[in-house]
mmCIF file of C-alpha atoms in Angstrom:
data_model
loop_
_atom_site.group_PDB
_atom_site.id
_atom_site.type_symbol
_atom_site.label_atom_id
_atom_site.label_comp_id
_atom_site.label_asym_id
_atom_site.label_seq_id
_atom_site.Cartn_x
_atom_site.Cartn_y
_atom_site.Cartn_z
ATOM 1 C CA UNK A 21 -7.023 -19.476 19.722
ATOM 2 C CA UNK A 22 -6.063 -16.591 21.944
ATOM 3 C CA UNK A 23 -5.986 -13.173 20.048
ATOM 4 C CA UNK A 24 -3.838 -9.901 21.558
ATOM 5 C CA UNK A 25 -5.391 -6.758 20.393
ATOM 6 C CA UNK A 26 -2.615 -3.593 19.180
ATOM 7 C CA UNK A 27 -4.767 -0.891 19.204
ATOM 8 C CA UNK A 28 -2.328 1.507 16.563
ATOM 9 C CA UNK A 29 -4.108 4.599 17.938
ATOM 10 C CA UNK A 30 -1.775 4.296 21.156
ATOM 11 C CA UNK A 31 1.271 2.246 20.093
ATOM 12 C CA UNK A 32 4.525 4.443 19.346
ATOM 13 C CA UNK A 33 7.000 1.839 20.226
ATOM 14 C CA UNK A 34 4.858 -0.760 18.590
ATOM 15 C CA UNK A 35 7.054 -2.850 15.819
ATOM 16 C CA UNK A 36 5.467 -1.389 12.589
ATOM 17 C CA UNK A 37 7.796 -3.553 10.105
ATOM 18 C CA UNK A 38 5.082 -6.545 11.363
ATOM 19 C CA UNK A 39 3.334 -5.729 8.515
ATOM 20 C CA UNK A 40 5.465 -6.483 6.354
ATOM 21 C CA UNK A 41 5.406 -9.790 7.640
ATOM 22 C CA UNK A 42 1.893 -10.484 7.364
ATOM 23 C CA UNK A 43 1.099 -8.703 4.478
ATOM 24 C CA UNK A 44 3.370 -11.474 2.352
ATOM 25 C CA UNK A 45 4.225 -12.464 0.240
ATOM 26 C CA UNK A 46 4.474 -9.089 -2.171
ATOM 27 C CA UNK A 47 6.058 -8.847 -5.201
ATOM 28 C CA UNK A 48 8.543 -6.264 -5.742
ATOM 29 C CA UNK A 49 8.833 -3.079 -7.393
ATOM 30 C CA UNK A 50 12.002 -2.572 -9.367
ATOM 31 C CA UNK A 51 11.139 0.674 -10.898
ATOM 32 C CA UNK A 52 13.725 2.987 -12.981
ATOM 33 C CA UNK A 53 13.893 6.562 -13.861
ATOM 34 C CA UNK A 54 15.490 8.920 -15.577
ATOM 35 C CA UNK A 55 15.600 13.043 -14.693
ATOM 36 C CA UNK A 56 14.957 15.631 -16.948
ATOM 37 C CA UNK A 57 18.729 16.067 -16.721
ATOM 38 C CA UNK A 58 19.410 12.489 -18.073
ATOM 39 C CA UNK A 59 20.028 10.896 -14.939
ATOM 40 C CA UNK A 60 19.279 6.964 -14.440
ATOM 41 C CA UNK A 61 18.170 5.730 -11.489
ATOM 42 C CA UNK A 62 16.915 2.144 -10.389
ATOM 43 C CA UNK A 63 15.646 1.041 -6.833
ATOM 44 C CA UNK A 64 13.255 -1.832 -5.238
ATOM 45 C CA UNK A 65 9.860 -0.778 -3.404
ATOM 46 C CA UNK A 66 8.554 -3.622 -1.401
ATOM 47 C CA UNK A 67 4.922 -1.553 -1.249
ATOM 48 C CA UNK A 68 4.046 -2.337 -5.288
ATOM 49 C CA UNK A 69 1.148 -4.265 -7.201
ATOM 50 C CA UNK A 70 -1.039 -4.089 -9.915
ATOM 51 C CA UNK A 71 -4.091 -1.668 -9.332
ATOM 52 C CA UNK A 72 -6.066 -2.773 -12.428
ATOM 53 C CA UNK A 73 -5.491 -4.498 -16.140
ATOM 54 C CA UNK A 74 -8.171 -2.634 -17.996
ATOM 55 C CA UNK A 75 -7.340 0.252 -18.173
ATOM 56 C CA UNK A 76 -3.605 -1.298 -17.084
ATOM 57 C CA UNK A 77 -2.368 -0.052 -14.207
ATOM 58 C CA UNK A 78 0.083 0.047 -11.185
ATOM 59 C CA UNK A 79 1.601 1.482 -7.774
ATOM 60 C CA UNK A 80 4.462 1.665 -5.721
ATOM 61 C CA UNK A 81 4.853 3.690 -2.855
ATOM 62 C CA UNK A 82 7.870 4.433 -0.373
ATOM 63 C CA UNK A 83 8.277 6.556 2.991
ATOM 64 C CA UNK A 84 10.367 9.881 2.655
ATOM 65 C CA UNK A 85 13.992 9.088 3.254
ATOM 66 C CA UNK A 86 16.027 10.591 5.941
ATOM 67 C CA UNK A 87 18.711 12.181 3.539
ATOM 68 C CA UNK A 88 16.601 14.210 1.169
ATOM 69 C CA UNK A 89 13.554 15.962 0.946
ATOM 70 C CA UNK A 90 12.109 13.082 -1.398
ATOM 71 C CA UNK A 91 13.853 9.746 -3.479
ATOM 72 C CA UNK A 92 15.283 9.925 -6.387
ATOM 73 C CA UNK A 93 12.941 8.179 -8.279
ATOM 74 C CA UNK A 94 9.809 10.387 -6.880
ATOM 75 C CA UNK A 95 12.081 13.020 -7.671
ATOM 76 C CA UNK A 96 12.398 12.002 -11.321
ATOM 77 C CA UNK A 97 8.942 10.758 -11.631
ATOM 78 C CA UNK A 98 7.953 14.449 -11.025
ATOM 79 C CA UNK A 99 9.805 16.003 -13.528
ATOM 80 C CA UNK A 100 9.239 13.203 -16.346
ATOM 81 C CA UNK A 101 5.983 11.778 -15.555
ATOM 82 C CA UNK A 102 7.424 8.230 -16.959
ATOM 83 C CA UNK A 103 9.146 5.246 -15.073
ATOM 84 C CA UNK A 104 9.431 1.268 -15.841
ATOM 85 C CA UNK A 105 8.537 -1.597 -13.940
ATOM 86 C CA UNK A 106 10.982 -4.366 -14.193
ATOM 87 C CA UNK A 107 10.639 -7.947 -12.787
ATOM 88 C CA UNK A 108 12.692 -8.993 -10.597
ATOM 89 C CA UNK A 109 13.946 -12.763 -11.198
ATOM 90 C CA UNK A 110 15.441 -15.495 -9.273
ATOM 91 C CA UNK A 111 18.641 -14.923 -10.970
ATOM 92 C CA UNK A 112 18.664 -11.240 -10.749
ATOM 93 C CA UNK A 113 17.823 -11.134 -6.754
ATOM 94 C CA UNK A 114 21.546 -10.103 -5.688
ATOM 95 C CA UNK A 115 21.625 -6.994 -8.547
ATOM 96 C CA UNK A 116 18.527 -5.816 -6.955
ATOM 97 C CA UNK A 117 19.280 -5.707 -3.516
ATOM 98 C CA UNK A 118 22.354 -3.759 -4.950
ATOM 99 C CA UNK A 119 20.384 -1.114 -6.133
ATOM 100 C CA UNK A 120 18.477 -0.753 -2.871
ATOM 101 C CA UNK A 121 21.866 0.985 -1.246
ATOM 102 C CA UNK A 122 21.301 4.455 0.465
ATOM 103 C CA UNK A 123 23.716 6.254 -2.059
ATOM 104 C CA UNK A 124 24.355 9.583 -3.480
ATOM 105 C CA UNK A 125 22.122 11.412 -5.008
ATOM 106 C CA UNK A 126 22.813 10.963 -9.176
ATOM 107 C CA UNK A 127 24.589 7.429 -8.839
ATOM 108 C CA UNK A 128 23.705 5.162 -11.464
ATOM 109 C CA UNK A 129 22.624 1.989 -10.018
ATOM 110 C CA UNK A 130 22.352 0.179 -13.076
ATOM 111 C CA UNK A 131 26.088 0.676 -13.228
ATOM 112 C CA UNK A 132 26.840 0.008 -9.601
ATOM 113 C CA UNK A 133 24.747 -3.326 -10.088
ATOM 114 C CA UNK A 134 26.949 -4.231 -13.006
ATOM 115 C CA UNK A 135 23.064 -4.472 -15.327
ATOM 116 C CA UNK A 136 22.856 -3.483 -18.723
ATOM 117 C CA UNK A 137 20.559 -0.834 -19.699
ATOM 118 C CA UNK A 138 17.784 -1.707 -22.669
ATOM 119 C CA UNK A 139 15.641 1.286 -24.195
ATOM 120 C CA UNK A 140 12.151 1.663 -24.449
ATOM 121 C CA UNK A 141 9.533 2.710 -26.975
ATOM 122 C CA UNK A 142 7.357 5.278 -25.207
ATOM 123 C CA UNK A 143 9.346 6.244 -22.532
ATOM 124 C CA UNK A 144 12.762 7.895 -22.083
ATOM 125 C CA UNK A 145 13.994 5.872 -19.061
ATOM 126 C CA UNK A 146 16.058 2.663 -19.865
ATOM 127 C CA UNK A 147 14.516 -0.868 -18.738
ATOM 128 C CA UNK A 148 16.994 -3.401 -16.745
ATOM 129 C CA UNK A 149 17.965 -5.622 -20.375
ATOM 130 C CA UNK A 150 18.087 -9.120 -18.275
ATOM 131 C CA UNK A 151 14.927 -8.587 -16.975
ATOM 132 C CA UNK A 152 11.933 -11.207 -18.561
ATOM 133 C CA UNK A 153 9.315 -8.454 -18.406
ATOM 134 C CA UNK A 154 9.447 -4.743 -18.280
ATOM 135 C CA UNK A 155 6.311 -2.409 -18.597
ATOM 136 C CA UNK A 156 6.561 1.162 -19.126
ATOM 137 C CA UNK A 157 4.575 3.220 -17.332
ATOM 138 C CA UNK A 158 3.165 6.767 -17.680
ATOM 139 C CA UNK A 159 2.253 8.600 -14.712
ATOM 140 C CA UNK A 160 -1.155 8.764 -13.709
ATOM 141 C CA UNK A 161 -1.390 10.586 -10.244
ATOM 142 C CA UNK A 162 0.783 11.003 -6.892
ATOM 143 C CA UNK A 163 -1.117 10.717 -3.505
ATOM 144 C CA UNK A 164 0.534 11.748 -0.568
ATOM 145 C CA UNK A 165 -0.150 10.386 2.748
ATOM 146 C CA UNK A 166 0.430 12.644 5.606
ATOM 147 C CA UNK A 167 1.804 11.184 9.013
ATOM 148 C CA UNK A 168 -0.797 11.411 11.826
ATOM 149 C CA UNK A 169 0.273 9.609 14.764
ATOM 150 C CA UNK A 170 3.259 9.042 16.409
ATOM 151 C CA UNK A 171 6.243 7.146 14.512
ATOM 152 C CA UNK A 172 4.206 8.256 11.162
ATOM 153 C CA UNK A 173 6.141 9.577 8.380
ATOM 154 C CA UNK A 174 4.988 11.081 5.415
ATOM 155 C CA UNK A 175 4.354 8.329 2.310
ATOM 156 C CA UNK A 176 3.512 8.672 -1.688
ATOM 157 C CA UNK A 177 1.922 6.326 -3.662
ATOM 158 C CA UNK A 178 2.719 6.456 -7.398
ATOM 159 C CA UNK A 179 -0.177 5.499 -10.033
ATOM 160 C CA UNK A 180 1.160 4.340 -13.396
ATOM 161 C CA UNK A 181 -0.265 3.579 -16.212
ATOM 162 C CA UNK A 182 1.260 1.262 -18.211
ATOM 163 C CA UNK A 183 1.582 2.124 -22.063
ATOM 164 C CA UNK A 184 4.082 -0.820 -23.399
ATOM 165 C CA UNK A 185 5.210 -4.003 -22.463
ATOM 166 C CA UNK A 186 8.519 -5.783 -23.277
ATOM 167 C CA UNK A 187 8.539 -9.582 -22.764
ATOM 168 C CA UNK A 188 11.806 -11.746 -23.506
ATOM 169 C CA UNK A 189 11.309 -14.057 -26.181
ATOM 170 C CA UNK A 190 9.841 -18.062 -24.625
ATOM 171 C CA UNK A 191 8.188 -16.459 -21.711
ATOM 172 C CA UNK A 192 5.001 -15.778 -23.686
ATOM 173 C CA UNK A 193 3.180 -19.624 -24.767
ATOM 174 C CA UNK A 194 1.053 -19.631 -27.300
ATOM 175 C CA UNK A 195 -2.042 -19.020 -25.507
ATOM 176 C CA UNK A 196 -0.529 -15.567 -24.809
ATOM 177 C CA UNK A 197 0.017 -16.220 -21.292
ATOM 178 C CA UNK A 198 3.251 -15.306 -19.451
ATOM 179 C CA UNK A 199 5.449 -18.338 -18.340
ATOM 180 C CA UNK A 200 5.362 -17.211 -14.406
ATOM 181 C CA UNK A 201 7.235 -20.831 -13.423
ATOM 182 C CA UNK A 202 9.916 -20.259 -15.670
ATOM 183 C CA UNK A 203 10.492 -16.824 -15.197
ATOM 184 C CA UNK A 204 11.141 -17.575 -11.014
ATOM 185 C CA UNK A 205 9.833 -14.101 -9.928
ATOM 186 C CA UNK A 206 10.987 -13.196 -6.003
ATOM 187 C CA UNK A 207 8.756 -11.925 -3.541
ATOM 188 C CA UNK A 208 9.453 -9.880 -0.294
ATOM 189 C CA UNK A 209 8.382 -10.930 3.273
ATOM 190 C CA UNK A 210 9.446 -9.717 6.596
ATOM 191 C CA UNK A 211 12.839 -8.037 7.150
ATOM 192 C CA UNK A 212 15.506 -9.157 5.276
ATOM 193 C CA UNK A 213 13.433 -12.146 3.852
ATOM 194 C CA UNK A 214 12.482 -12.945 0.306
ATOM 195 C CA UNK A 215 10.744 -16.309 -1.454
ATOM 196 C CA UNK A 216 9.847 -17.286 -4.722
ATOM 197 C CA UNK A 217 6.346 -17.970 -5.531
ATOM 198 C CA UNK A 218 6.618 -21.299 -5.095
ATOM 199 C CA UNK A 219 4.079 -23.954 -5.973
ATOM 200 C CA UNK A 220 1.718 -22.642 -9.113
ATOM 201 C CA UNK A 221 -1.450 -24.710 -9.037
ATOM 202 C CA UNK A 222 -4.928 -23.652 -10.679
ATOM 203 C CA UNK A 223 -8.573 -23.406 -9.394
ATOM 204 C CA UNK A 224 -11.048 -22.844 -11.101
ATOM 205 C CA UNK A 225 -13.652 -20.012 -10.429
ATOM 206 C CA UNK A 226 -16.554 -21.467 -8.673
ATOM 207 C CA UNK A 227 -19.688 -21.618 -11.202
ATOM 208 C CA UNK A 228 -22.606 -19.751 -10.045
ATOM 209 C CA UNK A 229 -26.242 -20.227 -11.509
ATOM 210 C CA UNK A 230 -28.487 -17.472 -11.142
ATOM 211 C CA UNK A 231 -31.891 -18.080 -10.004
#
């Protein structure tokens, strides 16, 4: 197989949404917020995943915007230290690419969506009410990543800890795991693209005997 080389350290005009594309499928980050003010926000990061399940934790990270200093839900993040994580669903695939609309700063887009707001126990921020799964999350630490080369911008990644979990009732069987098949979570790819996680299958770890 032939392989072509990018060497980053020289490539302004080189296509940087590729990785995107081969970093795929990831699963995607529908995180709300709420400001200090009261203020509910809701958006989609394609950059999320879980960091670690004991002690439980997660990350999302985004680029700053072009339109303000920093997003909303940085913005809100800062001042409350809280957000949720909310799965995003087969069925709920057109609400969230809703809420990923460049719009003014202090729009609800739960309401613009049309998605009912549920509350949570530990945190003031509201979690999306049709979602299967919501975890609420307690911020752990920002780290900002500064640009260096050309075509950089600057990026923050968000480390949450997650402090309670809400799970809709049938989506947990009764060996406590969650029902991932039924539950049709959506992935993002390259561009516009998204998939489903399609066919679940198991393998087992392999067994290894120590000498």
């Amino acid at each position: 197989m032939h392989n072509v080389f990018h060497d980053l350290r020289n490539a302004p005009a080189f296509k940087r949404s590729i990785f995107n594309a081969i970093v795929a499928p990831r699963p995607i980050g529908w995180i709300s917020s709420m400001s200090a003010a009261g203020h509910c926000n809701l958006a989609p990061f394609s950059h999320f995943n879980m960091v670690s399940t004991a002690p439980p934790v997660l990350m999302f990270s985004c680029n700053t915007p072009g339109d303000r200093p920093e997003k909303d839900t940085i913005a809100n993040v800062r001042e409350t230290g809280e957000f949720v994580y909310n799965l995003v669903t087969r069925e709920l695939t057109e609400q969230m690419n809703a809420t990923s609309a460049a719009l003014p700063h202090g729009t609800d887009e739960f309401a613009v969506a049309g998605l009912a707001k549920a509350a949570c126990e530990h945190v003031r921020a509201p979690r999306v009410a049709a979602s299967p799964a919501s975890m609420e999350c307690r911020l752990l630490r920002f780290v900002e990543i500064e640009p260096e080369l050309p075509g950089d911008t600057a990026s923050i990644v968000v480390f949450g800890r997650i402090v309670g979990l809400h799970t809709a009732e049938g989506f947990i069987d009764a060996n406590g795991r969650f029902d991932t098949a039924r539950a049709r979570p959506m992935t993002r790819l390259g561009g516009n693209q998204y998939a489903e996680a399609g066919e679940i299958f198991e393998l087992a770890a392999p067994f290894s005997k120590r000498s």
